[in-house]
Amino acid sequence: FFKQHNEQYLEKVKMNTTDKTYSRYELTKKRLMEFMKFKYSVSDMLIKDINVVFIEDFLLYIKNNYGCSHNTAMKFVQRFRTVVNFAKNTGLVTADPFGSYRVRFERTDRDYLTMEEITTIYNHEFSSKRLEQVRDLFIFSCYTALSYIDVCELRQEGIRTGFDGNLWIIRKRHKTNVTSTVRLLDIPKAILEKYKDKLPNGKILPVISNQKMNDYLKELGELAEINEPIRETYYKGNERIDEVTPKYALLSTHAGRRTFICNALALGIPAQVVMKWTGHSDYKAMKPYIDIADDIKANAMNKFNQL
């Protein structure tokens, strides 16, 4: 069933779904087969023989053998559940091992930046042109909520004059094909102007690979002293390890989009409006950001109380 699901999904990849998602399903299939060989000495099983204990053991196997956080390991279980649902939809399977199992993610806000931290990065003078360009890309994402792939694909035709006379980014998101509309504020407009007519192949921003971007962001954050301590938990074998690391070590391209959403909600902008800007079609996907925004407001009131 996993093989059938992934073959069908590969057809979707050719149309409107990212290759990365397909590769994650393939990796999940591989890890599931490894687990079955490790635990049961088989490479395949009947779905009716799978139960909650199997699922929990698979989750622990991913955590213990690959050093994954709880949420990363749970993503494997979530994809496993998707394939079980696929099997049920074929009509050949009636058993549902996930019937009484709940996929639960731990809340994390580790890669969100405050407005003060954004300002610190934006105003920092970097001696390297490479870091300066990474800074510009990251800040652009913080002010537009564009994901890394959407920044890469952004062209001049995706920027239009809106009903209010201002410039807006109006385009469909690469991942979901849902249209997002967000106004260009002064800082992202200045960044675009900086690179206007200076890049090849119709590019309007100096994009680099996602891997290099993530590496350089950590270097950039360290130089800008984004040092807030963040606690992380992971597993090495059966040993649980708790570490405290500075926030700059956790920066990634996704942090820009998350930063925009969290700060917009913290400012009191309704979630429905933010969803229009970000291209979210599911309110459920916004719930974690809303929880973080509530914490931001609470922390702000605590600071106000100390004045």
Coordinates of C-alpha atoms in Angstrom, one line a residue:
F1 CA 0.0 0.0 0.0
F2 CA 2.9 2.4 0.7
K3 CA 4.3 1.6 -2.7
Q4 CA 1.0 2.3 -4.4
H5 CA 0.4 5.5 -2.4
N6 CA 3.9 6.8 -3.3
E7 CA 3.5 6.0 -7.0
Q8 CA 0.2 7.9 -7.1
Y9 CA 1.8 10.7 -5.2
L10 CA 4.6 10.9 -7.7
E11 CA 2.1 11.8 -10.3
K12 CA 0.9 14.7 -8.2
V13 CA 4.5 15.9 -7.9
K14 CA 4.6 16.5 -11.6
M15 CA 1.6 18.8 -11.3
N16 CA 1.5 20.9 -8.1
T17 CA 3.2 19.2 -5.2
T18 CA 6.8 19.6 -4.0
D19 CA 9.3 16.9 -4.7
K20 CA 10.4 17.2 -1.0
T21 CA 7.1 15.8 0.2
Y22 CA 7.4 12.8 -2.1
S23 CA 10.9 12.0 -0.9
R24 CA 9.7 12.2 2.7
Y25 CA 7.0 9.5 2.0
E26 CA 9.7 7.4 0.4
L27 CA 11.9 7.9 3.5
T28 CA 9.0 6.9 5.8
K29 CA 8.5 3.7 3.8
K30 CA 12.2 2.9 4.2
R31 CA 12.2 3.6 7.9
L32 CA 9.0 1.5 8.4
M33 CA 10.6 -1.5 6.6
E34 CA 13.7 -1.1 8.7
F35 CA 11.6 -1.0 11.9
M36 CA 9.7 -4.2 10.9
K37 CA 12.9 -6.0 10.2
F38 CA 14.4 -4.8 13.5
K39 CA 11.3 -5.6 15.6
Y40 CA 9.6 -8.5 13.9
S41 CA 12.2 -9.8 11.4
V42 CA 9.9 -9.2 8.5
S43 CA 9.8 -6.7 5.7
D44 CA 6.0 -6.5 5.3
M45 CA 2.9 -7.0 7.5
L46 CA -0.9 -7.1 7.2
I47 CA -2.5 -3.9 8.3
K48 CA -4.9 -5.9 10.5
D49 CA -1.9 -7.0 12.5
I50 CA -0.8 -3.5 13.3
N51 CA -1.9 -1.9 16.6
V52 CA -1.2 1.1 18.8
V53 CA 1.8 -0.7 20.4
F54 CA 3.3 -1.1 16.9
I55 CA 2.8 2.6 16.2
E56 CA 4.3 3.7 19.5
D57 CA 7.3 1.4 19.0
F58 CA 7.8 2.8 15.5
L59 CA 7.8 6.3 17.0
L60 CA 10.4 5.3 19.6
Y61 CA 12.5 3.6 16.9
I62 CA 12.7 6.8 14.9
K63 CA 13.6 8.9 18.0
N64 CA 16.1 6.5 19.4
N65 CA 17.9 5.4 16.2
Y66 CA 18.0 8.7 14.3
G67 CA 18.2 11.3 17.0
C68 CA 15.0 13.0 16.0
S69 CA 13.0 15.4 18.1
H70 CA 9.4 14.3 19.1
N71 CA 7.8 16.4 16.4
T72 CA 10.1 15.2 13.6
A73 CA 9.5 11.5 14.7
M74 CA 5.8 12.2 14.8
K75 CA 5.8 13.4 11.2
F76 CA 6.9 9.9 10.2
V77 CA 3.9 8.5 12.1
Q78 CA 1.6 11.1 10.5
R79 CA 2.7 10.0 7.0
F80 CA 2.3 6.4 8.1
R81 CA -1.3 7.2 9.1
T82 CA -1.9 8.9 5.7
V83 CA -0.9 5.6 3.9
V84 CA -3.2 3.6 6.2
N85 CA -6.1 5.9 5.3
F86 CA -5.1 5.4 1.6
A87 CA -5.4 1.6 2.1
K88 CA -8.8 2.0 3.7
N89 CA -10.0 4.1 0.8
T90 CA -9.1 1.4 -1.7
G91 CA -11.9 -0.7 0.0
L92 CA -9.6 -3.6 0.4
V93 CA -8.9 -2.9 4.1
T94 CA -11.3 -2.3 7.0
A95 CA -8.9 -2.4 9.9
D96 CA -7.7 0.9 11.3
P97 CA -4.8 0.7 13.7
F98 CA -5.0 4.5 14.2
G99 CA -8.6 4.3 15.4
S100 CA -7.7 5.0 19.0
Y101 CA -4.3 6.7 18.4
R102 CA -3.8 10.4 18.4
V103 CA -1.0 12.1 16.6
R104 CA 0.2 14.7 19.1
F105 CA 2.9 17.3 18.4
E106 CA 4.8 19.2 21.1
R107 CA 4.5 22.9 20.7
T108 CA 7.6 24.7 19.7
D109 CA 8.4 28.4 19.1
R110 CA 12.1 28.1 18.8
D111 CA 12.5 29.7 15.4
Y112 CA 10.4 32.7 15.9
L113 CA 12.1 36.2 16.2
T114 CA 10.8 39.2 18.0
M115 CA 10.6 42.6 16.3
E116 CA 13.6 43.7 18.3
E117 CA 15.7 40.8 17.0
I118 CA 14.5 41.5 13.4
T119 CA 15.6 45.1 13.8
T120 CA 19.0 44.0 15.2
I121 CA 19.7 41.8 12.2
Y122 CA 18.5 44.4 9.7
N123 CA 20.6 47.2 11.2
H124 CA 23.8 45.1 11.7
E125 CA 26.6 45.9 9.3
F126 CA 28.1 42.7 7.8
S127 CA 31.5 42.9 6.3
S128 CA 30.7 40.0 3.9
K129 CA 28.5 40.6 0.9
R130 CA 27.4 37.0 1.1
L131 CA 26.0 37.6 4.6
E132 CA 24.5 40.9 3.6
Q133 CA 22.5 39.2 0.8
V134 CA 21.4 36.4 3.2
R135 CA 20.3 39.1 5.6
D136 CA 18.3 40.8 2.9
L137 CA 16.5 37.6 1.9
F138 CA 15.7 36.7 5.4
I139 CA 14.4 40.1 6.4
F140 CA 12.3 40.1 3.2
S141 CA 10.7 36.9 4.3
C142 CA 10.1 38.3 7.8
Y143 CA 8.1 41.1 6.3
T144 CA 6.2 39.2 3.6
A145 CA 5.7 35.7 5.1
L146 CA 7.0 34.1 1.9
S147 CA 8.6 30.7 2.3
Y148 CA 12.0 30.0 0.9
I149 CA 10.7 28.4 -2.3
D150 CA 8.2 31.3 -2.8
V151 CA 11.0 33.8 -2.5
C152 CA 13.0 31.8 -5.0
E153 CA 10.1 31.9 -7.5
L154 CA 9.1 35.5 -7.0
R155 CA 9.3 37.6 -10.2
Q156 CA 8.3 41.1 -11.0
E157 CA 5.0 40.0 -12.5
G158 CA 4.1 38.7 -9.0
I159 CA 4.1 42.3 -7.7
R160 CA 1.1 44.4 -8.6
T161 CA -0.5 47.7 -7.6
G162 CA -3.4 47.0 -5.4
F163 CA -6.8 48.6 -4.8
D164 CA -5.2 51.0 -2.3
G165 CA -2.5 52.2 -4.7
N166 CA 0.2 50.3 -2.8
L167 CA 2.4 47.5 -4.2
W168 CA 1.3 44.0 -3.2
I169 CA 2.7 40.5 -3.7
I170 CA -0.1 38.5 -5.3
R171 CA 0.7 34.9 -6.2
K172 CA -0.1 31.3 -5.6
R173 CA 2.0 29.5 -3.1
H174 CA 4.3 26.8 -4.5
K175 CA 3.4 24.3 -1.8
T176 CA -0.4 24.6 -1.7
N177 CA -1.4 26.5 -4.9
V178 CA -3.4 28.8 -2.6
T179 CA -3.2 32.5 -3.5
S180 CA -1.5 34.7 -0.9
T181 CA -1.7 38.5 -1.0
V182 CA 0.5 40.6 1.1
R183 CA 1.3 44.3 0.9
L184 CA 5.0 45.4 0.4
L185 CA 6.0 47.6 3.3
D186 CA 8.9 50.0 3.2
I187 CA 11.7 47.6 4.2
P188 CA 10.9 44.9 1.7
K189 CA 10.4 47.5 -1.0
A190 CA 13.9 49.0 -0.2
I191 CA 15.4 45.5 -0.5
L192 CA 13.8 44.9 -3.9
E193 CA 15.0 48.3 -5.1
K194 CA 18.5 47.5 -3.9
Y195 CA 18.7 44.6 -6.4
K196 CA 16.6 46.0 -9.2
D197 CA 18.1 45.3 -12.7
K198 CA 21.2 43.8 -11.1
L199 CA 20.4 40.0 -11.3
P200 CA 20.2 37.6 -14.2
N201 CA 17.3 35.4 -15.5
G202 CA 14.5 37.7 -14.3
K203 CA 15.4 37.2 -10.6
I204 CA 14.6 40.1 -8.3
L205 CA 16.4 38.8 -5.2
P206 CA 19.8 37.1 -4.9
V207 CA 18.6 33.6 -3.9
I208 CA 21.0 30.8 -3.0
S209 CA 20.4 27.2 -2.1
N210 CA 18.3 26.4 1.0
Q211 CA 21.1 24.5 2.6
K212 CA 23.6 27.3 2.2
M213 CA 21.0 29.8 3.4
N214 CA 20.4 27.9 6.6
D215 CA 24.1 27.6 7.2
Y216 CA 24.7 31.3 6.7
L217 CA 21.7 32.3 8.8
K218 CA 23.3 30.7 11.8
E219 CA 26.6 32.6 11.1
L220 CA 24.6 35.8 10.6
G221 CA 22.6 35.3 13.8
E222 CA 25.8 34.7 15.8
L223 CA 27.4 37.9 14.5
A224 CA 24.2 39.9 15.3
E225 CA 24.2 38.3 18.8
I226 CA 20.8 36.7 18.6
N227 CA 21.7 34.8 21.7
E228 CA 18.4 34.0 23.6
P229 CA 18.8 30.6 25.2
I230 CA 16.5 27.9 23.8
R231 CA 16.0 24.5 25.4
E232 CA 16.0 21.5 23.1
T233 CA 15.3 17.8 23.8
Y234 CA 16.5 14.9 21.6
Y235 CA 17.4 11.3 22.0
K236 CA 20.7 9.4 21.5
G237 CA 19.9 5.8 21.7
N238 CA 17.7 5.4 24.7
E239 CA 19.2 8.4 26.4
R240 CA 17.2 11.6 26.6
I241 CA 19.4 14.7 26.2
D242 CA 18.4 18.2 27.2
E243 CA 20.5 21.0 25.7
V244 CA 20.3 24.8 25.9
T245 CA 21.5 26.5 22.8
P246 CA 21.5 30.1 21.6
K247 CA 18.7 31.0 19.2
Y248 CA 21.0 31.8 16.4
A249 CA 22.0 28.2 16.2
L250 CA 18.4 27.3 15.3
L251 CA 17.7 29.9 12.6
S252 CA 16.4 28.6 9.3
T253 CA 14.7 30.0 6.2
H254 CA 11.3 29.0 7.7
A255 CA 11.9 31.3 10.7
G256 CA 11.2 34.3 8.5
R257 CA 7.6 33.1 7.6
R258 CA 6.9 32.0 11.2
T259 CA 8.2 35.4 12.5
F260 CA 5.8 37.3 10.2
I261 CA 2.8 35.3 11.3
C262 CA 3.6 35.4 15.0
N263 CA 4.2 39.1 15.1
A264 CA 1.2 39.9 13.0
L265 CA -1.1 38.0 15.3
A266 CA 0.6 39.5 18.4
L267 CA -0.2 42.9 17.0
G268 CA -3.9 41.9 17.1
I269 CA -4.4 41.4 13.4
P270 CA -7.3 38.8 13.0
A271 CA -6.2 35.3 12.1
Q272 CA -8.5 35.4 9.0
V273 CA -6.7 38.4 7.7
V274 CA -3.2 36.9 8.3
M275 CA -4.4 33.7 6.5
K276 CA -5.2 35.8 3.4
W277 CA -1.7 37.3 3.5
T278 CA 0.1 34.0 4.1
G279 CA -2.0 31.7 1.8
H280 CA -3.2 29.4 4.6
S281 CA -6.5 27.8 3.8
D282 CA -6.9 25.8 7.0
Y283 CA -7.5 27.6 10.4
K284 CA -6.1 24.6 12.2
A285 CA -2.7 25.3 10.7
M286 CA -2.8 28.7 12.3
K287 CA -3.6 27.5 15.8
P288 CA 0.0 27.0 16.9
Y289 CA 0.9 30.5 15.8
I290 CA -2.1 31.9 17.7
D291 CA -0.8 30.2 20.9
I292 CA 2.6 31.7 20.4
A293 CA 1.1 35.1 19.8
D294 CA -0.8 34.8 23.1
D295 CA 2.5 34.2 24.9
I296 CA 4.0 37.2 23.2
K297 CA 1.2 39.4 24.5
A298 CA 1.5 37.9 28.0
N299 CA 5.3 38.6 28.0
A300 CA 4.7 42.2 26.8
M301 CA 2.2 42.7 29.7
N302 CA 4.7 41.3 32.2
K303 CA 7.3 43.8 31.0
F304 CA 4.8 46.6 31.2
N305 CA 4.0 45.6 34.8
Q306 CA 7.7 46.0 35.7
L307 CA 7.9 49.6 34.6

